[in-house]
CSV table of C-alpha atoms in Angstrom, one decimal:
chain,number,residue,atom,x,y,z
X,504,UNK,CA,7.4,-0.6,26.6
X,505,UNK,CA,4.6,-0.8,29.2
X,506,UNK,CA,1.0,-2.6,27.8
X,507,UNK,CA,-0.3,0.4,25.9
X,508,UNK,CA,-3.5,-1.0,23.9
X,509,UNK,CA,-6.6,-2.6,25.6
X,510,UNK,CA,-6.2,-4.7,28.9
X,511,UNK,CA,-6.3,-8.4,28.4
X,512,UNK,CA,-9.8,-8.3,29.3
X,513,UNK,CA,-11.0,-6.3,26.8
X,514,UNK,CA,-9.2,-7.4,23.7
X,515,UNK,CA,-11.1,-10.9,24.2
X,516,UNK,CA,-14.5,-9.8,24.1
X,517,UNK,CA,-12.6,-6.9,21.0
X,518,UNK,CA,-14.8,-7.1,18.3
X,519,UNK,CA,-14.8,-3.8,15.8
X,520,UNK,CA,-17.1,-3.1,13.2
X,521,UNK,CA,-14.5,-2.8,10.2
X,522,UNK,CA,-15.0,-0.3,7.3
X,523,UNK,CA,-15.6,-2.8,4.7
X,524,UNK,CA,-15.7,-1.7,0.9
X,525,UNK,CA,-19.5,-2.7,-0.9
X,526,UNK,CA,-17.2,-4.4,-3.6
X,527,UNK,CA,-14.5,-6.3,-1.3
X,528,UNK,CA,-15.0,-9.5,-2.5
X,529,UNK,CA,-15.6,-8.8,-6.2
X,530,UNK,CA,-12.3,-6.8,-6.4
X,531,UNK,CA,-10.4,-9.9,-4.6
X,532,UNK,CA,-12.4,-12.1,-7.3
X,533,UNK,CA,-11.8,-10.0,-10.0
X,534,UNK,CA,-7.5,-9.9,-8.8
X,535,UNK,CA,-7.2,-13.5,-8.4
X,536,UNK,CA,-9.2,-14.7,-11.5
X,537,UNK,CA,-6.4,-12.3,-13.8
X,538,UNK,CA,-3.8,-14.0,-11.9
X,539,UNK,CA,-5.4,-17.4,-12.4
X,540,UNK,CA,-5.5,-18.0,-15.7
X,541,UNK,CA,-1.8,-19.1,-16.2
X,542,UNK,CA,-0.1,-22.4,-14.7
X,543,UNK,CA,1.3,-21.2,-11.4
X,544,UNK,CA,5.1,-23.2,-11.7
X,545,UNK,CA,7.1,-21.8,-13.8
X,546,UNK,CA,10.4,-23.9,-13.0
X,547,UNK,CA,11.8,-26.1,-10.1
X,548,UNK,CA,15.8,-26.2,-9.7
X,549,UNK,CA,17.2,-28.0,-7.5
X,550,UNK,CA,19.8,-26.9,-5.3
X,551,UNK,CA,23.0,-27.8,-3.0
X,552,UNK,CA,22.4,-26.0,0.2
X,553,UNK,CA,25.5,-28.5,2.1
X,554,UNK,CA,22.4,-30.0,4.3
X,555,UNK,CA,22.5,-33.4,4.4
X,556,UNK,CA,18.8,-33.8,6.1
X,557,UNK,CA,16.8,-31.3,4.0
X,558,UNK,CA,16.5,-31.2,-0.2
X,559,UNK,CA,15.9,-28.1,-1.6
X,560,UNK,CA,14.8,-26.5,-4.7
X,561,UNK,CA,14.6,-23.1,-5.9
X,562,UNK,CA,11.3,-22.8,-7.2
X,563,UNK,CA,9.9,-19.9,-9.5
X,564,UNK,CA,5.8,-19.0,-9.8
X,565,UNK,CA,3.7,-16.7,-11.3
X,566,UNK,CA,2.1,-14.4,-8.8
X,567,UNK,CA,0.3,-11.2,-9.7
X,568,UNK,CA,0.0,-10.5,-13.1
X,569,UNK,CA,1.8,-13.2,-14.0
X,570,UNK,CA,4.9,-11.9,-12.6
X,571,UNK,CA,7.6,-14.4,-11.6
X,572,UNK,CA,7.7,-14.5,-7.8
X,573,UNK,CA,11.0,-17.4,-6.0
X,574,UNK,CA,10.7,-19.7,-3.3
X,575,UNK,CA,12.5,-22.2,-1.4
X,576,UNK,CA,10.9,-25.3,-1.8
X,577,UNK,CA,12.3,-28.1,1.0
X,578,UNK,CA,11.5,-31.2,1.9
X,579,UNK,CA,13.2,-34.0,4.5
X,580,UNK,CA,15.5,-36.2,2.5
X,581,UNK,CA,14.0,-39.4,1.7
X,582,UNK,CA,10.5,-38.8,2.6
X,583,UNK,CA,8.7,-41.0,0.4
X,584,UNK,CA,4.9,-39.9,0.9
X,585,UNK,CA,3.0,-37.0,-0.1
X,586,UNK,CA,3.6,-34.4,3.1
X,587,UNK,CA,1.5,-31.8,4.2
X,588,UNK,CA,3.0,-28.3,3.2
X,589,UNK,CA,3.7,-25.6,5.4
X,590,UNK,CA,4.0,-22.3,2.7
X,591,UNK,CA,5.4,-19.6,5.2
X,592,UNK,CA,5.1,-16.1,4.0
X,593,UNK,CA,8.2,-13.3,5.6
X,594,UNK,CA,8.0,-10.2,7.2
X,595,UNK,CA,8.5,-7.0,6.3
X,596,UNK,CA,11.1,-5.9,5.0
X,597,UNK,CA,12.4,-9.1,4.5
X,598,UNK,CA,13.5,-11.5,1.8
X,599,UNK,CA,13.4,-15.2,1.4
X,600,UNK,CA,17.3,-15.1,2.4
X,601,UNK,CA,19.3,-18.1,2.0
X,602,UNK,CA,17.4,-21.6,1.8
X,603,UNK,CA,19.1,-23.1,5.4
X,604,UNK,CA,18.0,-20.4,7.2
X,605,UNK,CA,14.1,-21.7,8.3
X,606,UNK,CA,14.2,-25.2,8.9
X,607,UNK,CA,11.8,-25.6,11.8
X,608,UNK,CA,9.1,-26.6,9.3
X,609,UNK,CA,11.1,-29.4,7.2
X,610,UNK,CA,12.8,-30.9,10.5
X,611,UNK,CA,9.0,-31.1,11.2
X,612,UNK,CA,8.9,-33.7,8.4
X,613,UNK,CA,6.6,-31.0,6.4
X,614,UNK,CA,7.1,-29.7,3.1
X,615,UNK,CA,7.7,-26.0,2.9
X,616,UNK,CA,7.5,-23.4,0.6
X,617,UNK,CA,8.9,-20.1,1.7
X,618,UNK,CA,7.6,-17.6,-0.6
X,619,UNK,CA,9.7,-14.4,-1.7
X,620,UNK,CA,8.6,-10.8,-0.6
X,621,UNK,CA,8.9,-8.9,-4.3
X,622,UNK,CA,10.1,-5.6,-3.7
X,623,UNK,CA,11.5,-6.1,-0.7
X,624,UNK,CA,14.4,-7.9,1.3
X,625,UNK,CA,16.8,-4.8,1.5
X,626,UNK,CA,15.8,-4.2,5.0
X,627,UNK,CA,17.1,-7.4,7.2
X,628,UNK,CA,18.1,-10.9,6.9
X,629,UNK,CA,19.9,-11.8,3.8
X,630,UNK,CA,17.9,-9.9,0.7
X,631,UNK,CA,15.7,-11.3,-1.6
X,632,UNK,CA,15.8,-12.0,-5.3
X,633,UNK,CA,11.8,-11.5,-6.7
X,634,UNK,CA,11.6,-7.3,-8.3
X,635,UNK,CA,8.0,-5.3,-7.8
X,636,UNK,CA,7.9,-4.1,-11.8
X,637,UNK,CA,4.6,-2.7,-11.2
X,638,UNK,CA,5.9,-0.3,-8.5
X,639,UNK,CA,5.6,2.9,-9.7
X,640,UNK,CA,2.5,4.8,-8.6
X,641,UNK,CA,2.4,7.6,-6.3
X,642,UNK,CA,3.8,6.5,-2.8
X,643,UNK,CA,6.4,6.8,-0.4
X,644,UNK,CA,9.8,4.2,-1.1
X,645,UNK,CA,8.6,1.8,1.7
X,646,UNK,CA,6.2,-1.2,0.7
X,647,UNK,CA,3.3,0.1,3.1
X,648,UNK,CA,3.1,3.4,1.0
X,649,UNK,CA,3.4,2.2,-2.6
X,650,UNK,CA,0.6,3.2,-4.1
X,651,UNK,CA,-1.4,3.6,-1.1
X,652,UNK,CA,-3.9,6.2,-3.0
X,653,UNK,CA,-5.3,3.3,-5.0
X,654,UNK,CA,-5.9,-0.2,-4.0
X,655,UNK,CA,-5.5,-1.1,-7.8
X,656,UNK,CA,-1.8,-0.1,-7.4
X,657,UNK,CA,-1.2,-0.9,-3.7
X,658,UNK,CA,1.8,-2.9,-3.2
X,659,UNK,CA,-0.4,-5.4,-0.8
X,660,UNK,CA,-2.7,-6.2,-3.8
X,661,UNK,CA,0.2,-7.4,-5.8
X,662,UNK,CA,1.9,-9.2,-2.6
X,663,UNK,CA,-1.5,-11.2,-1.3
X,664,UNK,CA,-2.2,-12.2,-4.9
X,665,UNK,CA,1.2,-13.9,-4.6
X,666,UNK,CA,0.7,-15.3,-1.6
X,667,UNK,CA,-2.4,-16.7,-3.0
X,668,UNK,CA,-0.5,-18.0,-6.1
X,669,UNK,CA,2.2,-19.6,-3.6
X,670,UNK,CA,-0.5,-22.3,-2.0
X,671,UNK,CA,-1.4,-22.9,-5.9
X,672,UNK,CA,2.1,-23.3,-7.2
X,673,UNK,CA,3.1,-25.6,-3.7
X,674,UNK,CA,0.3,-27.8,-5.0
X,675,UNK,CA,1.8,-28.8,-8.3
X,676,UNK,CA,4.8,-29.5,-6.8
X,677,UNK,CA,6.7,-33.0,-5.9
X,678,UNK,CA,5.7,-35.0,-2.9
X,679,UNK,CA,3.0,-32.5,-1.9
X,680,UNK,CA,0.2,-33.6,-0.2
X,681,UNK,CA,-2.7,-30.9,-1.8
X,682,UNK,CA,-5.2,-31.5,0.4
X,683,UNK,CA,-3.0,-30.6,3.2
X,684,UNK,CA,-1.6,-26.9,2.7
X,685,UNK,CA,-1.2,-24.7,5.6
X,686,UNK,CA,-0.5,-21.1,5.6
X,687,UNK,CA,1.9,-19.7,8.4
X,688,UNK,CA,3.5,-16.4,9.0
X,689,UNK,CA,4.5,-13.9,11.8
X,690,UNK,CA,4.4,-9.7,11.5
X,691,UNK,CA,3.6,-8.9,7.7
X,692,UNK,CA,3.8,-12.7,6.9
X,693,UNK,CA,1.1,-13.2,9.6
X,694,UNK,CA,-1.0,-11.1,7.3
X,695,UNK,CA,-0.3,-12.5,4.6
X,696,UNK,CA,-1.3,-15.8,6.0
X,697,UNK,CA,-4.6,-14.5,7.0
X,698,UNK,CA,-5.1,-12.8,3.8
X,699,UNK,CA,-4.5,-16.5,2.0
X,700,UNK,CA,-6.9,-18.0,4.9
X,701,UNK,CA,-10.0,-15.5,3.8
X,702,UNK,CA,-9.2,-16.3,0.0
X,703,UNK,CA,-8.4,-19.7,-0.4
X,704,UNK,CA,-11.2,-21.9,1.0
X,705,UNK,CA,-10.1,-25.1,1.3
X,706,UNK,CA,-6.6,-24.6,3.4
X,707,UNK,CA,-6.1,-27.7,6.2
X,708,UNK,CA,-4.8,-24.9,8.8
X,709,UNK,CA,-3.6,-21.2,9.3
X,710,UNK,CA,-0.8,-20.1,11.9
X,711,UNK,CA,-0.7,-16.5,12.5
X,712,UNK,CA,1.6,-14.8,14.6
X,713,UNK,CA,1.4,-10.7,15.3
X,714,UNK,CA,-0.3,-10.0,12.2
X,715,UNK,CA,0.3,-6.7,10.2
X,716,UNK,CA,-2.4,-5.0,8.5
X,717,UNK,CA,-4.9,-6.1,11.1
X,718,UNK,CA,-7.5,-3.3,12.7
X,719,UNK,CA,-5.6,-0.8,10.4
X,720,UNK,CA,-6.9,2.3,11.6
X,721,UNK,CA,-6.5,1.6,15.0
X,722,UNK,CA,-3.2,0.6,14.7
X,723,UNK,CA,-2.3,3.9,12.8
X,724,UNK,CA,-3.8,5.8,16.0
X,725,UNK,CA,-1.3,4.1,18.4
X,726,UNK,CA,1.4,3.8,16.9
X,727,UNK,CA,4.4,5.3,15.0
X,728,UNK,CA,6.2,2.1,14.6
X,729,UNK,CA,7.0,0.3,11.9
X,730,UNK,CA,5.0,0.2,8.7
X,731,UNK,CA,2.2,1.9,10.5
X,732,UNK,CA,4.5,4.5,11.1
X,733,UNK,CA,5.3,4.9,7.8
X,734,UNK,CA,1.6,5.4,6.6
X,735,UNK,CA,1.1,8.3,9.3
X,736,UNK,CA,4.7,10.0,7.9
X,737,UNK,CA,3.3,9.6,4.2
X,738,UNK,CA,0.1,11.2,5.4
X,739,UNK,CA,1.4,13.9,7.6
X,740,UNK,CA,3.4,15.3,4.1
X,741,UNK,CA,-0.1,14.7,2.0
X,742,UNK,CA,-2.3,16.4,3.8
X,743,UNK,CA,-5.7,15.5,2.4
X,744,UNK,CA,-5.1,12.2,1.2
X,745,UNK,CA,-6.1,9.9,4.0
X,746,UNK,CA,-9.5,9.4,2.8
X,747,UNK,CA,-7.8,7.5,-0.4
X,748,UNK,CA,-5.5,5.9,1.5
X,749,UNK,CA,-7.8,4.3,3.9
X,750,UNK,CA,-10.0,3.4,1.4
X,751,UNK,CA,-7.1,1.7,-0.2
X,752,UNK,CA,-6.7,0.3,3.7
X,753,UNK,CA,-10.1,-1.3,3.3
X,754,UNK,CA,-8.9,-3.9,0.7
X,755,UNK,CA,-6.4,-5.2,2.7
X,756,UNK,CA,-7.7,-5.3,5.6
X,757,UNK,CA,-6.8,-8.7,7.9
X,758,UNK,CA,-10.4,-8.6,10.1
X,759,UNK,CA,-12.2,-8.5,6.8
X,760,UNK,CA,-10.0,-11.7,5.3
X,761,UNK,CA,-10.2,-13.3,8.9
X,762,UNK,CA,-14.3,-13.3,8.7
X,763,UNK,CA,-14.2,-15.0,5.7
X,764,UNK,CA,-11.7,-18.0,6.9
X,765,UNK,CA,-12.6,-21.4,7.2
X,766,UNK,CA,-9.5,-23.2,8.6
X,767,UNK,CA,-8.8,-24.2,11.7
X,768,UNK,CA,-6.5,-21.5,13.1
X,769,UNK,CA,-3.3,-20.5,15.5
X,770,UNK,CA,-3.1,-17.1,16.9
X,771,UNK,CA,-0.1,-15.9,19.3
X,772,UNK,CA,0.5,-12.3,20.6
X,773,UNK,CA,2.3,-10.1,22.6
X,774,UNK,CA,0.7,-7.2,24.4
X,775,UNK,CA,3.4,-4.8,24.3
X,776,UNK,CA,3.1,-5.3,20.8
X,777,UNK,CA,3.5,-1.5,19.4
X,778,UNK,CA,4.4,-2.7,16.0
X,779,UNK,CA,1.5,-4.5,15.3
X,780,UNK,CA,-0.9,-3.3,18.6
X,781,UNK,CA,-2.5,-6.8,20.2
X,782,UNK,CA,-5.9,-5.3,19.4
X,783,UNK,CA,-5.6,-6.3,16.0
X,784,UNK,CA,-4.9,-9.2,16.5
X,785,UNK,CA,-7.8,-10.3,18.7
X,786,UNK,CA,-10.1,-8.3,16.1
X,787,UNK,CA,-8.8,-10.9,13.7
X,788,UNK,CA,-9.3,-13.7,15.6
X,789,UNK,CA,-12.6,-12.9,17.4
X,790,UNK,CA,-14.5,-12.3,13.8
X,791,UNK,CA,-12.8,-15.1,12.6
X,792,UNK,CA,-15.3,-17.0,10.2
X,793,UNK,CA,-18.4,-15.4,10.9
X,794,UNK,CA,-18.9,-14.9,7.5
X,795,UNK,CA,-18.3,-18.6,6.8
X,796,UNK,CA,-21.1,-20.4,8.7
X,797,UNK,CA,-18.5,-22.5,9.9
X,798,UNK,CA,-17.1,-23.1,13.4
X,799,UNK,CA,-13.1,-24.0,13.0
X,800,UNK,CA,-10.8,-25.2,16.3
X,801,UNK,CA,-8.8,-22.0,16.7
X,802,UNK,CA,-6.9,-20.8,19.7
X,803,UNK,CA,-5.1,-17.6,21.0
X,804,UNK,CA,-2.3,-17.4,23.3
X,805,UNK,CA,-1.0,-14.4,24.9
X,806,UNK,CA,2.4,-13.5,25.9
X,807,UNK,CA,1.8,-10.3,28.8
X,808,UNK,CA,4.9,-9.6,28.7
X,809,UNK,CA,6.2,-9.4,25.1
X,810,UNK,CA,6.3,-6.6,22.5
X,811,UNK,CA,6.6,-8.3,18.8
X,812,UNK,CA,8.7,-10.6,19.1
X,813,UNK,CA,5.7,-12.4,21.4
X,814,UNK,CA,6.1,-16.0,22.4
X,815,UNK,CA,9.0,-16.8,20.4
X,816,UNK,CA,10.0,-20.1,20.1
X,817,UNK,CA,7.2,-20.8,22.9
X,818,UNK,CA,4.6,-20.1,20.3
X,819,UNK,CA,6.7,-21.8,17.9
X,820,UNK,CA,6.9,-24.8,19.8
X,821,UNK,CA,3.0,-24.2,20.5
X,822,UNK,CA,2.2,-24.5,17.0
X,823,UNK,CA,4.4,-27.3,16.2
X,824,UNK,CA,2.2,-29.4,18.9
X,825,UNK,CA,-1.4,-28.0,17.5
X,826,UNK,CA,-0.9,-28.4,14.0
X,827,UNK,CA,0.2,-32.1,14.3
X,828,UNK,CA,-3.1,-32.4,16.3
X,829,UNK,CA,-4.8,-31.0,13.4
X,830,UNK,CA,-3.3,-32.6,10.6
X,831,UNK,CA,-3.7,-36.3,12.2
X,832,UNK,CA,0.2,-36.6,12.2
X,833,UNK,CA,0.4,-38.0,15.8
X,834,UNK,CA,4.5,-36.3,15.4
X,835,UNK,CA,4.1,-35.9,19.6
């Protein structure tokens, strides 16, 4: 697939003016306060995963309406120290699989969390293990159309309030540094990440990767991939319903979340992205903190050349370097 969104040019000066619902921040205050008022761990197992490096745990928290939401929990093996934590949040589709299958972070000699997608993990990878009870408003079967006619019952209000609840379960946990929590994803987990960044004010760093749910209604005029994809098939059935469901859009929006961020933060994108078009992305990171009065390090790198899989492990590699900058770690 040819570059099919805005030249290179263009996406960095990219700067939309974002439909933003009057009472944005009082319905994210008025979610996460419900979903606050409980301990976040609910219990920490540990497991044999047959790695002799890396301890693990299987670790259960209450996310959105108290809900219990897993995670892998991992640390090195006989790191003594508080660590900064890493709490990496999975695309779509996708579950928290098996706990040896991301080890980048803890052979970084970070902790990580890697939170469970509920209702979700059927599509790739090796499933998940956390159930959506509350999915049962009117929608299509995939995640990006459950209850998209009303952001009380969308399915991304109940999956960022986890996300949110993940950084204040990975907290409480053993050997955790709390003062330095970093939120990292790529696709939908990229969005979730930014979601966390614009909600949780006091994260040490953000590392976003093609980020779902970014410049939504753009994104649903280019493209019929992927979860965008699935919006425009629910609509073309209901005819008549996309005012709701872009209203419902508004909520979730990344640009919004991204404007209220305060972390230093990590972008990386391909421009033959068409599952999440490059022009969200840049929308995200060229509003990013304005709202804040702040003025975070954050940096963008582009791969010309790439569709969604974008720098790969380049970026990877990319971030691995910037966030021990960040962090003081002095790793390189």
């Amino acid at each position: 697939m040819p570059a099919f969104d805005l030249p290179l040019t263009e996406l960095e000066r990219h700067r939309p003016d974002i439909e933003e619902p009057a009472d944005f921040d009082a319905f994210w205050t008025s979610t996460l306060k419900e979903a606050g008022q409980t301990d976040a761990v609910v219990s920490v197992r540990p497991v044999e995963t047959g790695l002799r490096l890396t301890r693990t745990w299987d670790v259960t928290f209450r996310g959105f309406a108290g809900d219990p939401v897993r995670a892998w929990f991992s640390r090195p093996a006989g790191a003594g120290e508080p660590l900064p934590a890493v709490v990496e949040f999975a695309g779509y589709g996708r579950g928290r699989g098996l706990p040896h299958e991301r080890l980048t972070w803890v052979n970084a000699g970070y902790a990580h969390l890697l939170m469970d997608n509920r209702g979700q993990g059927d599509q790739y990878g090796c499933g998940g293990d956390t159930p959506d009870p509350h999915a049962v408003a009117p929608g299509g079967p995939g995640p990006a159309v459950r209850g998209l006619l009303s952001a009380a019952d969308y399915h991304y209000r109940r999956l960022i309030t986890d996300a949110v609840r993940a950084v204040a379960a990975v907290r409480g946990l053993p050997g955790v540094d709390p003062a330095r929590i970093v939120a990292a994803g790529n696709s939908q987990g990229g969005g979730l990440a930014l979601a966390v960044a614009g909600l949780v004010p006091d994260l040490a760093a953000v590392l976003v990767t093609a980020p779902l749910l970014c410049g939504i209604r753009r994104a649903l005029d280019l493209t019929d991939a992927g979860p965008y994809g699935e919006i425009a098939a629910y609509l073309s059935v209901h005819r008549g319903a996309e005012h709701a469901a872009c209203r419902t859009l508004s909520y979730v929006e990344g640009v919004s979340f991204a404007r209220r961020a305060q972390a230093p933060a990590h972008f990386g994108v391909g421009l033959r992205d068409t599952v999440c078009p490059p022009s969200g992305t840049y929308a995200a990171f060229n509003r990013y903190a304005e709202l804040t009065g702040t003025d975070p390090r954050k940096e963008i790198h582009a791969y010309p050349f790439n569709g969604h899989e974008g720098g790969d492990a380049v970026q990877v590699r990319r971030q691995l370097d910037w966030l021990a900058a960040v962090l003081g770690e002095g790793r390189r």
